[in-house]
PDB file of C-alpha atoms in Angstrom:
ATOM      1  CA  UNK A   1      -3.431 -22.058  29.643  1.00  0.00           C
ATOM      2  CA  UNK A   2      -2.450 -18.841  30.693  1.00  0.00           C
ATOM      3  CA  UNK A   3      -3.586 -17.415  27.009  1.00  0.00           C
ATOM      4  CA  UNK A   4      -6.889 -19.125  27.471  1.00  0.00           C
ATOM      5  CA  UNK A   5      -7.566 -16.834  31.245  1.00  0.00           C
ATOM      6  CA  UNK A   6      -6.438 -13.800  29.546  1.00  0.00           C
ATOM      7  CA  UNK A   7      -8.517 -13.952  26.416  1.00  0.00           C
ATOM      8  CA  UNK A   8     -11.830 -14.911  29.055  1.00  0.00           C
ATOM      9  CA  UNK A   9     -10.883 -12.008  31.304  1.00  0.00           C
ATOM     10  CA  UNK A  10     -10.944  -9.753  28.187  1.00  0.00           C
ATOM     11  CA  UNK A  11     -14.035 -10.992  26.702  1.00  0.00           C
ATOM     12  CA  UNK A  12     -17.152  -8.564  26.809  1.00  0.00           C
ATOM     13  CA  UNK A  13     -19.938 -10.708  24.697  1.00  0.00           C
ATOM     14  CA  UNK A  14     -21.357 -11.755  27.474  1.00  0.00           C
ATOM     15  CA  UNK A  15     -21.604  -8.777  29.255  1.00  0.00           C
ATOM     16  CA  UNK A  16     -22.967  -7.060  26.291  1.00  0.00           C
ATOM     17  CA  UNK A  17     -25.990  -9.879  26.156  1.00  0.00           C
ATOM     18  CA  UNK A  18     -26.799  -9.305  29.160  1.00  0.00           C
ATOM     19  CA  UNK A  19     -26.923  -5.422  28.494  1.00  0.00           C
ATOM     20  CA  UNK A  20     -29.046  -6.201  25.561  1.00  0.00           C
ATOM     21  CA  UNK A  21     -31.270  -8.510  28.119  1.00  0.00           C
ATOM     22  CA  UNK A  22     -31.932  -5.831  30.509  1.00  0.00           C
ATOM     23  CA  UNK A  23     -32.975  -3.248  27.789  1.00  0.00           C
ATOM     24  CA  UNK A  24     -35.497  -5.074  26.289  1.00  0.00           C
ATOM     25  CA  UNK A  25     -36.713  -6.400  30.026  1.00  0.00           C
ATOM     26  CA  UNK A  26     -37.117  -2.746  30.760  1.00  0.00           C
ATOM     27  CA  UNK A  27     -38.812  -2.070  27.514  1.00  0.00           C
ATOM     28  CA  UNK A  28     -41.145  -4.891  28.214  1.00  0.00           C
ATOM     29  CA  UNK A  29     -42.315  -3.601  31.554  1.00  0.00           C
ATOM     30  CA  UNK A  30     -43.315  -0.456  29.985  1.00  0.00           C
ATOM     31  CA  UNK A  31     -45.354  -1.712  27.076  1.00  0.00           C
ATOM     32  CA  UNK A  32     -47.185  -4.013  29.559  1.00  0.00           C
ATOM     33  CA  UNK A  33     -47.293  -1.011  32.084  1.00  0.00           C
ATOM     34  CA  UNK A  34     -48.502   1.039  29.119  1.00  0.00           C
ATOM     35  CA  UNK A  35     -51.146  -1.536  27.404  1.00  0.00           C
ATOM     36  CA  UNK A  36     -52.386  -2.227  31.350  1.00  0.00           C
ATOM     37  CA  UNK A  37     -53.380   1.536  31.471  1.00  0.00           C
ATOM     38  CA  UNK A  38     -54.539   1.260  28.147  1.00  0.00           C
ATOM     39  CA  UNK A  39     -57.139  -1.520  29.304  1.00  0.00           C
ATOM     40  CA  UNK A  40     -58.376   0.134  31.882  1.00  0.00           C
ATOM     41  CA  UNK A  41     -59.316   3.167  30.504  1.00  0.00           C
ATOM     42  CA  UNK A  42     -60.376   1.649  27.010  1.00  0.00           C
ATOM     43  CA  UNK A  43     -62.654  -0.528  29.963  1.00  0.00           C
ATOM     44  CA  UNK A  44     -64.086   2.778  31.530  1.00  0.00           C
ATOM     45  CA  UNK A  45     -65.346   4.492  28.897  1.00  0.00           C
ATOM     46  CA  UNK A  46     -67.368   1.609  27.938  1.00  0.00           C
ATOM     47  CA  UNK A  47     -68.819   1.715  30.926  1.00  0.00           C
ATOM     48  CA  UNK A  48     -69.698   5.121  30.778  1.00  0.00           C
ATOM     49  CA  UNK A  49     -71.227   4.759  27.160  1.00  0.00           C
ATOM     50  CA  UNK A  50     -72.773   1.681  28.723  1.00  0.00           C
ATOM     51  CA  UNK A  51     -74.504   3.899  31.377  1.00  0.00           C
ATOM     52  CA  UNK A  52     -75.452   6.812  29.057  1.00  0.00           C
ATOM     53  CA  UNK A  53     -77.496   3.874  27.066  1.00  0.00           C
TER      54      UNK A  53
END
């Protein structure tokens, strides 16, 4: 039993997943960030060729 607590202590996987989560969370947040921005501005000048028609 005692083998079993000292191998779980000593384990990292999960602790790597979790890294691994958090990246591509962070990563997410800027490509929707960035495609948000995108929008909007693809959305304004639009309107401004709109209103110069």
């Amino acid at each position: 039993m005692q083998n079993f607590v000292t191998r779980f202590m000593n384990d990292e996987a999960g602790a790597t997943a979790i890294e691994y989560g958090l990246i591509a969370a962070l990563i997410s947040v800027g490509i929707i960030t960035a495609a948000t921005q995108l929008g909007t501005d693809i959305n304004n000048k639009f309107t401004e060729v709109s209103g110069k028609l």
